mmCIF file of C-alpha atoms in Angstrom:
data_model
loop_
_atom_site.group_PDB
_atom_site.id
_atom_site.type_symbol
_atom_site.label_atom_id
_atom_site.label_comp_id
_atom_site.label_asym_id
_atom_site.label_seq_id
_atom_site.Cartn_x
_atom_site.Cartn_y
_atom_site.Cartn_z
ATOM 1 C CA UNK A 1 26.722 -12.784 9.580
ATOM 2 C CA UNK A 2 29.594 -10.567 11.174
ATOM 3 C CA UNK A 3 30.998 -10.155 7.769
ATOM 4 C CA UNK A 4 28.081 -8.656 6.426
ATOM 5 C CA UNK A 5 27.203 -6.300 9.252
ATOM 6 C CA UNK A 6 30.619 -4.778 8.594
ATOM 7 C CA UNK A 7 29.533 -3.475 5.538
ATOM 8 C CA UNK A 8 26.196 -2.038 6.274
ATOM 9 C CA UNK A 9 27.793 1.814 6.566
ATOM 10 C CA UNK A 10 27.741 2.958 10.577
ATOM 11 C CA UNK A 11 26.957 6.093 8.834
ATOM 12 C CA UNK A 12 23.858 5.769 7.287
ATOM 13 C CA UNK A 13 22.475 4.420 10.873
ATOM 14 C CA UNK A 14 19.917 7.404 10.671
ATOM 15 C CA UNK A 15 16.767 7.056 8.765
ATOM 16 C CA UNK A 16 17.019 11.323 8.374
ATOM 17 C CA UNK A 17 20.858 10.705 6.983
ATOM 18 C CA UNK A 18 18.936 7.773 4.524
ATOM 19 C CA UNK A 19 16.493 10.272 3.155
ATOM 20 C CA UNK A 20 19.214 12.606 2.428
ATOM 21 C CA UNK A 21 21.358 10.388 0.622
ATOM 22 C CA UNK A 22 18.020 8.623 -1.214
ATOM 23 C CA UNK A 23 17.526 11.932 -1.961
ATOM 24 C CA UNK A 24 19.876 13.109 -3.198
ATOM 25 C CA UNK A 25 20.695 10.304 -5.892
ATOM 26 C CA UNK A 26 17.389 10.835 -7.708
ATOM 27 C CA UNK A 27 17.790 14.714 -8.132
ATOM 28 C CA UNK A 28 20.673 16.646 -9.190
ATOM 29 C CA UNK A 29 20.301 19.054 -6.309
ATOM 30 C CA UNK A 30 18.011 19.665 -3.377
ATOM 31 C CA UNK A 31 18.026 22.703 -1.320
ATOM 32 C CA UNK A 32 17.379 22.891 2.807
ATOM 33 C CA UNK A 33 13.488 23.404 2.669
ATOM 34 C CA UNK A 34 13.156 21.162 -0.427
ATOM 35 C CA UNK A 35 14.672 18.325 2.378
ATOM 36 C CA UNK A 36 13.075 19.537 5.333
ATOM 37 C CA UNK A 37 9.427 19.200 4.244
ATOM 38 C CA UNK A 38 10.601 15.976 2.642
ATOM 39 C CA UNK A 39 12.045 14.304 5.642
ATOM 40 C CA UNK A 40 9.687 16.792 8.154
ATOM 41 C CA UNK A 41 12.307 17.324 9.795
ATOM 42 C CA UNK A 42 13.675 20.144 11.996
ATOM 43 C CA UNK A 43 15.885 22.650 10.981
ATOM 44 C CA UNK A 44 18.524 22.089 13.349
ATOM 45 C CA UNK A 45 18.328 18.160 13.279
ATOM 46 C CA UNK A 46 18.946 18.202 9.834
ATOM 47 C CA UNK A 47 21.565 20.914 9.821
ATOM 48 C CA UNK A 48 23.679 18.507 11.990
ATOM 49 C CA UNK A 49 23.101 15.166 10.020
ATOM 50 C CA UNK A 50 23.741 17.118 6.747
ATOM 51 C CA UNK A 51 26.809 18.609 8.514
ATOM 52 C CA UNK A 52 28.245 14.804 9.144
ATOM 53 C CA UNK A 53 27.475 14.240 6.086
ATOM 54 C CA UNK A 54 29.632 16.952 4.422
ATOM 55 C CA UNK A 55 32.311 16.138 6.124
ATOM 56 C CA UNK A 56 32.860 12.708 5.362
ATOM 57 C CA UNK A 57 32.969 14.149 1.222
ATOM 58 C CA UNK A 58 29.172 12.254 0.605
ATOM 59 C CA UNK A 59 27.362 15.125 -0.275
ATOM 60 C CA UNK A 60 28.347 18.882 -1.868
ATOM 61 C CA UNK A 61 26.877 22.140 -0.695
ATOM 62 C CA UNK A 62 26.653 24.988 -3.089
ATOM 63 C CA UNK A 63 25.555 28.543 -1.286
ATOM 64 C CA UNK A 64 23.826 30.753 -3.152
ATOM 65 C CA UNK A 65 21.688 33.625 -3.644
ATOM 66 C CA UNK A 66 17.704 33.846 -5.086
ATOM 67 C CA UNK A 67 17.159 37.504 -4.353
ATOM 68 C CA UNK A 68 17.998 38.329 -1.293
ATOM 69 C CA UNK A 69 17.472 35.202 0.446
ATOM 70 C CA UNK A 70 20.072 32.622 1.004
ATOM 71 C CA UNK A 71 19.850 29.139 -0.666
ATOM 72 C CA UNK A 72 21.741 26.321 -0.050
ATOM 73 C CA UNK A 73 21.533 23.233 -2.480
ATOM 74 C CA UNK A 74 22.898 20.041 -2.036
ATOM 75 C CA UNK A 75 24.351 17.557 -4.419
ATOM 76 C CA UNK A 76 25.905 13.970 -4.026
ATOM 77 C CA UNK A 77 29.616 13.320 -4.635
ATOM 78 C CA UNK A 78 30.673 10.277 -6.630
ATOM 79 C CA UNK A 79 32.246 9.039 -2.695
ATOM 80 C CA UNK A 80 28.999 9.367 -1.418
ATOM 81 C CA UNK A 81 27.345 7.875 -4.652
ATOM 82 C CA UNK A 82 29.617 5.357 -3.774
ATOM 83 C CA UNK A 83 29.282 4.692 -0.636
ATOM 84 C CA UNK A 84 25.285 4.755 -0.717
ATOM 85 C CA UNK A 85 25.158 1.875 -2.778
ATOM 86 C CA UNK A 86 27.415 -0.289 -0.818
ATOM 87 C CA UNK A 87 24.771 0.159 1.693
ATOM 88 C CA UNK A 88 21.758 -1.149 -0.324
ATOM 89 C CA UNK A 89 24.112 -3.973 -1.615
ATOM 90 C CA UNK A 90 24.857 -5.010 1.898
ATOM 91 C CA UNK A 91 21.533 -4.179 2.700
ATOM 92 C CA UNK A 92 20.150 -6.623 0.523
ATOM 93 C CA UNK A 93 22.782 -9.520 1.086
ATOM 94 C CA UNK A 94 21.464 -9.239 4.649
ATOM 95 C CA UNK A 95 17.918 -9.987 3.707
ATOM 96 C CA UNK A 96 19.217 -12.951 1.292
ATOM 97 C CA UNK A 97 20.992 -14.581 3.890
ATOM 98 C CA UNK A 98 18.574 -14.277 6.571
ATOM 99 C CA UNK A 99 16.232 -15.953 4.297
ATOM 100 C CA UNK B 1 17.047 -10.946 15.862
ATOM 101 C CA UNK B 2 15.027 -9.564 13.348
ATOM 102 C CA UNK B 3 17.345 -7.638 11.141
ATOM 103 C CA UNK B 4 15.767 -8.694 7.741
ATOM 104 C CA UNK B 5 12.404 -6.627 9.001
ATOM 105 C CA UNK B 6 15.024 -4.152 9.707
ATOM 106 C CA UNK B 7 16.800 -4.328 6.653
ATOM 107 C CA UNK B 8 13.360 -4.268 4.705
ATOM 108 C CA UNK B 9 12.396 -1.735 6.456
ATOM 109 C CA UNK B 10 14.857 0.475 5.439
ATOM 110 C CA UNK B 11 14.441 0.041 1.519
ATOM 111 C CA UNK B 12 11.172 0.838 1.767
ATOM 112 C CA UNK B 13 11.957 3.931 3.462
ATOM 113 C CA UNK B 14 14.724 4.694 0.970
ATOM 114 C CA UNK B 15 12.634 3.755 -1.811
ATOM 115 C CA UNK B 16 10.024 5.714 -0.495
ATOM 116 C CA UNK B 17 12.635 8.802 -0.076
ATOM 117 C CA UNK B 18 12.993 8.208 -3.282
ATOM 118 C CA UNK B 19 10.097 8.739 -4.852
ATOM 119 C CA UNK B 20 8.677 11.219 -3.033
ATOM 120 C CA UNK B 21 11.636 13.278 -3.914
ATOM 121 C CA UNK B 22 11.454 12.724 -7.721
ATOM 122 C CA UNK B 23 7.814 12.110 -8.673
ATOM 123 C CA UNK B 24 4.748 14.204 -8.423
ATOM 124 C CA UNK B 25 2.525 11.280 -6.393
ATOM 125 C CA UNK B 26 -0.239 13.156 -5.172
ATOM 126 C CA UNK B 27 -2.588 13.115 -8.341
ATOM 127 C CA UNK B 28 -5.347 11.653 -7.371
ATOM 128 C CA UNK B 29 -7.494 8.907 -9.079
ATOM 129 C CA UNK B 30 -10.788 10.945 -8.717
ATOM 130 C CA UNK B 31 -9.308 13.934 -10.460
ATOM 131 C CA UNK B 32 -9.165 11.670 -13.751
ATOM 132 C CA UNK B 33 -13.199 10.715 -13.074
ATOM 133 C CA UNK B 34 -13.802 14.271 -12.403
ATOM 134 C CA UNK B 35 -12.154 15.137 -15.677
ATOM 135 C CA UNK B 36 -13.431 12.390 -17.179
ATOM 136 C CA UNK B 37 -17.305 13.216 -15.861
ATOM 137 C CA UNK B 38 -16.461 17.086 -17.335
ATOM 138 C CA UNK B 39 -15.445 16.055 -20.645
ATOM 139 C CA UNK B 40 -18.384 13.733 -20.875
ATOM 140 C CA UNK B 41 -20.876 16.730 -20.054
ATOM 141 C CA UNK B 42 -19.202 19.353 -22.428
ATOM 142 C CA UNK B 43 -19.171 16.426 -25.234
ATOM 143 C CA UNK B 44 -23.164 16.138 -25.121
ATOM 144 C CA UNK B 45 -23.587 20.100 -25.371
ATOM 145 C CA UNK B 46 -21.345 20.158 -27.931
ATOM 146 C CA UNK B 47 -22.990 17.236 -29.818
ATOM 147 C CA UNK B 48 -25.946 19.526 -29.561
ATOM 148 C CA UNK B 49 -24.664 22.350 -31.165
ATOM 149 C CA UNK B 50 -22.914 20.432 -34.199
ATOM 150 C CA UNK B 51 -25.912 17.882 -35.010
ATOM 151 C CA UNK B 52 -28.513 20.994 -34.305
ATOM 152 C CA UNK B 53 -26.629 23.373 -36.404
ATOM 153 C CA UNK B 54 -25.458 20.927 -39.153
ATOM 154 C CA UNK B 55 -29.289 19.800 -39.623
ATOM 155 C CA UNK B 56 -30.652 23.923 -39.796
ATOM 156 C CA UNK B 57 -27.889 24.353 -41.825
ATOM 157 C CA UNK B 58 -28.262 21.511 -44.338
ATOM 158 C CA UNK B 59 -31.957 22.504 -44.665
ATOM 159 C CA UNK B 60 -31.763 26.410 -44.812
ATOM 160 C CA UNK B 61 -29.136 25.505 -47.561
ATOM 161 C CA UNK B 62 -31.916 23.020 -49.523
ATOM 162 C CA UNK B 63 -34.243 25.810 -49.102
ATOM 163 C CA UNK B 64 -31.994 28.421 -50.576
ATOM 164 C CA UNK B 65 -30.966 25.886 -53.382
ATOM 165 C CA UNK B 66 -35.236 25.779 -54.086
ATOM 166 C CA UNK B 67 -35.583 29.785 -54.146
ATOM 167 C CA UNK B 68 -32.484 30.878 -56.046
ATOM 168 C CA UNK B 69 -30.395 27.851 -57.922
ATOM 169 C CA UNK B 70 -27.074 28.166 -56.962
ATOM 170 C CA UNK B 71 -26.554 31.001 -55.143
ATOM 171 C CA UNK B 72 -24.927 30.322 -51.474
ATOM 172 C CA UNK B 73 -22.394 32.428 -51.157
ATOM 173 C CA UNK B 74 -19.008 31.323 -49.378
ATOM 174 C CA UNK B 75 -20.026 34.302 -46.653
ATOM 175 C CA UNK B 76 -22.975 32.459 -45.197
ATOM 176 C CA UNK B 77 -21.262 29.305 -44.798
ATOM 177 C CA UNK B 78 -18.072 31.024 -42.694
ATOM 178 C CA UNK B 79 -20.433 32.920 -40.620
ATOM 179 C CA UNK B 80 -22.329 30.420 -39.715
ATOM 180 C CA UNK B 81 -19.375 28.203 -39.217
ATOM 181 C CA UNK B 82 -18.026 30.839 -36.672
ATOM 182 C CA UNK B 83 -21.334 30.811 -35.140
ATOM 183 C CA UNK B 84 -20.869 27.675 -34.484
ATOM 184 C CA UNK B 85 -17.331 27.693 -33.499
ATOM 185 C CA UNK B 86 -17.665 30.290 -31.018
ATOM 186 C CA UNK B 87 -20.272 28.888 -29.162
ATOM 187 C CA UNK B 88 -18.308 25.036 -29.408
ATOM 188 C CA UNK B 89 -15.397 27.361 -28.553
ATOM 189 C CA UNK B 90 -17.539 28.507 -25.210
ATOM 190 C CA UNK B 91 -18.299 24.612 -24.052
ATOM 191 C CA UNK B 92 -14.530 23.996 -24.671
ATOM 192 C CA UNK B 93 -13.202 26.506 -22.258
ATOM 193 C CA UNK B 94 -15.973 25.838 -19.911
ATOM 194 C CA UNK B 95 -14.980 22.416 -19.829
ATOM 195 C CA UNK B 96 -11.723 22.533 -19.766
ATOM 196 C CA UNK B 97 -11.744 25.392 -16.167
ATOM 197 C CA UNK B 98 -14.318 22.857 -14.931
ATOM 198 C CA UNK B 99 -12.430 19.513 -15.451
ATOM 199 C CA UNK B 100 -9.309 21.528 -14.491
ATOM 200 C CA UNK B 101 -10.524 23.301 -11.129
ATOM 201 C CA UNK B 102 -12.034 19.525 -9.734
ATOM 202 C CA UNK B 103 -9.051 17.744 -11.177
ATOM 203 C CA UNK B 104 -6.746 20.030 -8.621
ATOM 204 C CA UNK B 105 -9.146 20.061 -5.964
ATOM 205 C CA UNK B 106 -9.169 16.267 -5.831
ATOM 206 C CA UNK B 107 -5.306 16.104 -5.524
ATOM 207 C CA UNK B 108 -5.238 19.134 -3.534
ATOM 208 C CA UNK B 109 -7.170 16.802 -0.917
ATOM 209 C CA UNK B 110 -5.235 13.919 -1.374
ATOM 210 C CA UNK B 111 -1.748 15.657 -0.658
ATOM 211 C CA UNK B 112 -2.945 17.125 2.438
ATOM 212 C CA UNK B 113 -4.681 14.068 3.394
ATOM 213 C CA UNK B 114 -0.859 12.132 2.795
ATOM 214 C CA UNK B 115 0.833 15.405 3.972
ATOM 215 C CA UNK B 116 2.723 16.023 0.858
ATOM 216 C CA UNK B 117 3.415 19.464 -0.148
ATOM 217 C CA UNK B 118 1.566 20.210 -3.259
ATOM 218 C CA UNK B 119 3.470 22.571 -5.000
ATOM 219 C CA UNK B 120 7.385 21.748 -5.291
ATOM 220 C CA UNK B 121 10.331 20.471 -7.344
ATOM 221 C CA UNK B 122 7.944 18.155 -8.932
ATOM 222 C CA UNK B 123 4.872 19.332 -9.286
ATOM 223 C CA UNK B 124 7.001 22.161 -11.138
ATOM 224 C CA UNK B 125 8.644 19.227 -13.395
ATOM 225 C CA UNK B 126 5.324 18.031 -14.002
ATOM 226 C CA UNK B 127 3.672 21.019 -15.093
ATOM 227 C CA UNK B 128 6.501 21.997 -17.553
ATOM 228 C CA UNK B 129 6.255 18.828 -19.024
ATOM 229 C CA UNK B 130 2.813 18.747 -19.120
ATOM 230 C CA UNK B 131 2.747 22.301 -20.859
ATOM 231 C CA UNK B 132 5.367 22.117 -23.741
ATOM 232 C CA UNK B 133 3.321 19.071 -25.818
ATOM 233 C CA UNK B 134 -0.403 21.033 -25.032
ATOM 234 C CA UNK B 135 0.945 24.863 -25.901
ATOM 235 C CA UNK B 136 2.472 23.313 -29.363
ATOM 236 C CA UNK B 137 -0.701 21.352 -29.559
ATOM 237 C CA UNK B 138 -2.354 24.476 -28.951
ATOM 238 C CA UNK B 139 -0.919 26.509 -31.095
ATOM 239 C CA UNK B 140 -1.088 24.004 -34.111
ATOM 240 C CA UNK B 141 -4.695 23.319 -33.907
ATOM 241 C CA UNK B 142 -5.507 26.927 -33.319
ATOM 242 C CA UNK B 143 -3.769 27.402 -36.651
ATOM 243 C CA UNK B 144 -5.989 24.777 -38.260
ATOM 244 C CA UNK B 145 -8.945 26.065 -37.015
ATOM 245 C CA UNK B 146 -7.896 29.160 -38.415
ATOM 246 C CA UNK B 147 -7.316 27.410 -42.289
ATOM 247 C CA UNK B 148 -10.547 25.431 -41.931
ATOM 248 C CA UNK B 149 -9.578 21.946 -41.524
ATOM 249 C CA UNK B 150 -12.426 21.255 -38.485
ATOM 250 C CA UNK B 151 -11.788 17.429 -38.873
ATOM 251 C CA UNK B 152 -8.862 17.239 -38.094
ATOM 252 C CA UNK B 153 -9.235 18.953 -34.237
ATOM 253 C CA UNK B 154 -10.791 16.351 -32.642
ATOM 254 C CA UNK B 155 -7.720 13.731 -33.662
ATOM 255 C CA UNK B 156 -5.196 16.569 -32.603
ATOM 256 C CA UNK B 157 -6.515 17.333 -29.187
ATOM 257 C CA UNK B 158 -6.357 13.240 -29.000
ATOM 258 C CA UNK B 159 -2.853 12.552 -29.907
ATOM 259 C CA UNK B 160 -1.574 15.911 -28.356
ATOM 260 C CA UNK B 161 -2.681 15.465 -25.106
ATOM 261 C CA UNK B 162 -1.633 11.508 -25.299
ATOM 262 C CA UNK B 163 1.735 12.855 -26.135
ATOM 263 C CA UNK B 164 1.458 15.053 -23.265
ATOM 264 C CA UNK B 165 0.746 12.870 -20.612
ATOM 265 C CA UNK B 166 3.313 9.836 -22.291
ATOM 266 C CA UNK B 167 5.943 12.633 -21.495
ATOM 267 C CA UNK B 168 4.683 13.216 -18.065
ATOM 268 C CA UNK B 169 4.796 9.586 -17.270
ATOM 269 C CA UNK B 170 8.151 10.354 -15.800
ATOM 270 C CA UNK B 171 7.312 12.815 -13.022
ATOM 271 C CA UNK B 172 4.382 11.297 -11.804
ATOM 272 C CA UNK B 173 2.825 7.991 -11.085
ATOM 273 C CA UNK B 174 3.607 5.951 -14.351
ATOM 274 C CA UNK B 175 0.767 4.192 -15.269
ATOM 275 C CA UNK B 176 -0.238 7.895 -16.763
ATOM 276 C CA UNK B 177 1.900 6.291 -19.324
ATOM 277 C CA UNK B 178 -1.057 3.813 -20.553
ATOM 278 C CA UNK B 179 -3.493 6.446 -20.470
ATOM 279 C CA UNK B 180 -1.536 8.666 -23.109
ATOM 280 C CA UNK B 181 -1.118 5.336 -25.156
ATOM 281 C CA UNK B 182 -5.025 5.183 -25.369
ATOM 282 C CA UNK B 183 -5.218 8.746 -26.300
ATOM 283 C CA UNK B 184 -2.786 8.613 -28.572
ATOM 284 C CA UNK B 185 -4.231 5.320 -30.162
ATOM 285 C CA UNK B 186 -8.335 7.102 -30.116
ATOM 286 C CA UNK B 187 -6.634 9.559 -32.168
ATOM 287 C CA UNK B 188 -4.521 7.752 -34.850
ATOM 288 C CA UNK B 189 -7.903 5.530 -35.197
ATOM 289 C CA UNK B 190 -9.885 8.685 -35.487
ATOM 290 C CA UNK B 191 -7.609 9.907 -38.406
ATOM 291 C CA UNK B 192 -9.535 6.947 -40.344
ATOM 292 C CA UNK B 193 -12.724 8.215 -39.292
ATOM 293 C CA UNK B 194 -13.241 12.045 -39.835
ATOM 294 C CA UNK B 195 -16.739 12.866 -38.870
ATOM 295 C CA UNK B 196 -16.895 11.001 -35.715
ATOM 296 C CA UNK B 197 -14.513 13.224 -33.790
ATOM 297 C CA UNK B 198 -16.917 14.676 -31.043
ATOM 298 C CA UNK B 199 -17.353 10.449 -30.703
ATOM 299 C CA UNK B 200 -13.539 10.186 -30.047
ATOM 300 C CA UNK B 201 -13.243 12.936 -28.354
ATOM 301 C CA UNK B 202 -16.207 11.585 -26.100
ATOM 302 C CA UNK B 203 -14.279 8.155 -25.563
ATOM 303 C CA UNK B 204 -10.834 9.561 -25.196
ATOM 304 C CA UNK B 205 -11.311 12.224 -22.735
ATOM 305 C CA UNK B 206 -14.501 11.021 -21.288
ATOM 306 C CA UNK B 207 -14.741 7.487 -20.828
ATOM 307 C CA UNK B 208 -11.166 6.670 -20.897
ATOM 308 C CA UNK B 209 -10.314 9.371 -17.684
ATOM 309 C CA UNK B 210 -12.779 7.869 -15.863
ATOM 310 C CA UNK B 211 -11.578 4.406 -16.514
ATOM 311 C CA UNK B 212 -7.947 4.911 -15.672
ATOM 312 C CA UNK B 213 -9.219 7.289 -12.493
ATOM 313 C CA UNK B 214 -11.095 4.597 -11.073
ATOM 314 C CA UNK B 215 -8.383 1.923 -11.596
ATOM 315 C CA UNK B 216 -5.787 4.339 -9.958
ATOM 316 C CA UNK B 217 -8.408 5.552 -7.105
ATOM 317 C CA UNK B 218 -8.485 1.515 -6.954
ATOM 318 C CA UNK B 219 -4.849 0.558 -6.319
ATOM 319 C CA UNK B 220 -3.671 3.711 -4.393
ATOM 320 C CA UNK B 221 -6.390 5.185 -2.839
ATOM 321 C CA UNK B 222 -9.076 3.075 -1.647
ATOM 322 C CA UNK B 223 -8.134 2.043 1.700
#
């Protein structure tokens, strides 16, 4: 059981970090509101999960520009690709073995 | 402890995720019965106007055969062909803004009711890949209404719009797949059968809309 704890990612803990990543690895980019009315979440709560995010390399932000307004999209990296599906591997060997 | 609920629990949520983020999921089952209802309508006016006018037309031609042998001229039969096209033309749009306007207003309800935006990534996705197969559709059987060939419309707006909605199986709830695959099937079969188009076109867009709404409604909705 220990074993396969260790491999459920401590940093996917969040369901809000989840949706990101899930996500993220069914579109090739998302941008902040896209996410936030997704997850109905709050701007700064998901600034700061998508900030922990970044910097552990799972997920690429790309500023930009549509008129005058900022947008920011958001892309997975192969890490975070990765890493993601570790987590549903482990995820499911958990639910196998507590069968 | 309970971590398989827990584990569950969080695939469904990420499966969820998802989905929500890739697929259009708010078209609702009632929109296809709407549409379905619509069609069914315009298809009995238009019935109306082709059996009507095709009987008056068939017997003012007998008695102008009686008065003066031989003597139609091409004229009378394209004017009274446009006649009757404009006014079919008339039930078509009308039909089509009505099945349209309840067909949103049914999903309009349903992604407030699930609080899913309605207009987004996918929606957008959705409508350009609903649009590309109908405009070329479109455009091809306004061209053969334009050269005359009136049998073959009914068969085109089948396997066009079948084609349309096979292609937007992937950006919103997939069984939209096996509706196209009737539509498209109505149509081939239809090929075979010139004449009974306003029929297909009856059982494609009528019967089959509601029959696939009410089966969706059925499995997604009814709660």
């Amino acid at each position: 059981m220990k074993n396969i704890i260790e491999h459920l990612n401590k940093l996917f803990d969040s369901r809000l970090r989840l949706g990101i990543m899930s996500a993220l690895m069914v579109n090739e980019e998302v941008n902040f509101n896209e996410l936030k009315e997704l997850m109905q979440a709050t701007d700064g709560n998901l600034a700061s999960h998508i900030k922990a995010l970044e910097e552990v390399g799972f997920i690429k932000v790309q500023k930009g520009f549509v008129g005058r307004k900022t947008n920011t999209t958001y892309s997975v990296t192969k890490s975070g690709e990765k890493a993601f599906k570790a987590h549903l591997d482990a995820l499911e060997k958990m639910i196998r073995s507590t069968k | 402890m309970d971590s398989q609920t827990q584990s569950l629990n969080t695939l469904k949520d990420i499966k969820q995720m998802m989905e929500r983020s890739s697929r259009f999921i708010s078209l609702s089952g009632l929109s296809g019965v709407a549409a379905g209802v619509c069609a069914l309508i315009g298809a009995w006016f238009a019935y109306d106007v082709i059996y009507g006018s095709r009987v008056s037309f068939s017997t003012g031609h007998a008695r102008y055969r009686g008065d003066k042998l031989n003597d139609v001229t091409p004229t009378d039969a394209v004017s009274l062909t446009e006649f009757m096209g404009s006014k079919l033309f008339f039930i078509a749009v009308a039909t089509f803004i009505a099945a349209l306007v309840l067909a949103f207003l049914f999903t309009y309800l349903r992604s407030r009711k699930n609080n899913t935006p309605l207009w987004g990534v996918t929606a957008r996705r959705l409508m350009i890949n609903v649009a590309l197969p109908m405009m070329v559709g479109g455009i091809f059987l306004w061209k053969m209404i334009q050269a005359g060939i009136f049998g073959l419309i009914a068969p085109g707006c089948l396997i066009f719009y079948g084609l349309a909605l096979v292609n937007a199986s992937k950006y919103t709830l997939q069984e939209i797949r096996f509706l196209g695959y009737g539509q498209i099937l109505l149509g081939l079969v239809n090929l075979w059968f010139i004449g009974y188009g306003i029929h297909f076109w009856a059982l494609g867009f009528g019967v089959l809309h509601i029959i696939y709404g009410i089966v969706m409604w059925w499995k997604y909705e009814k709660a």
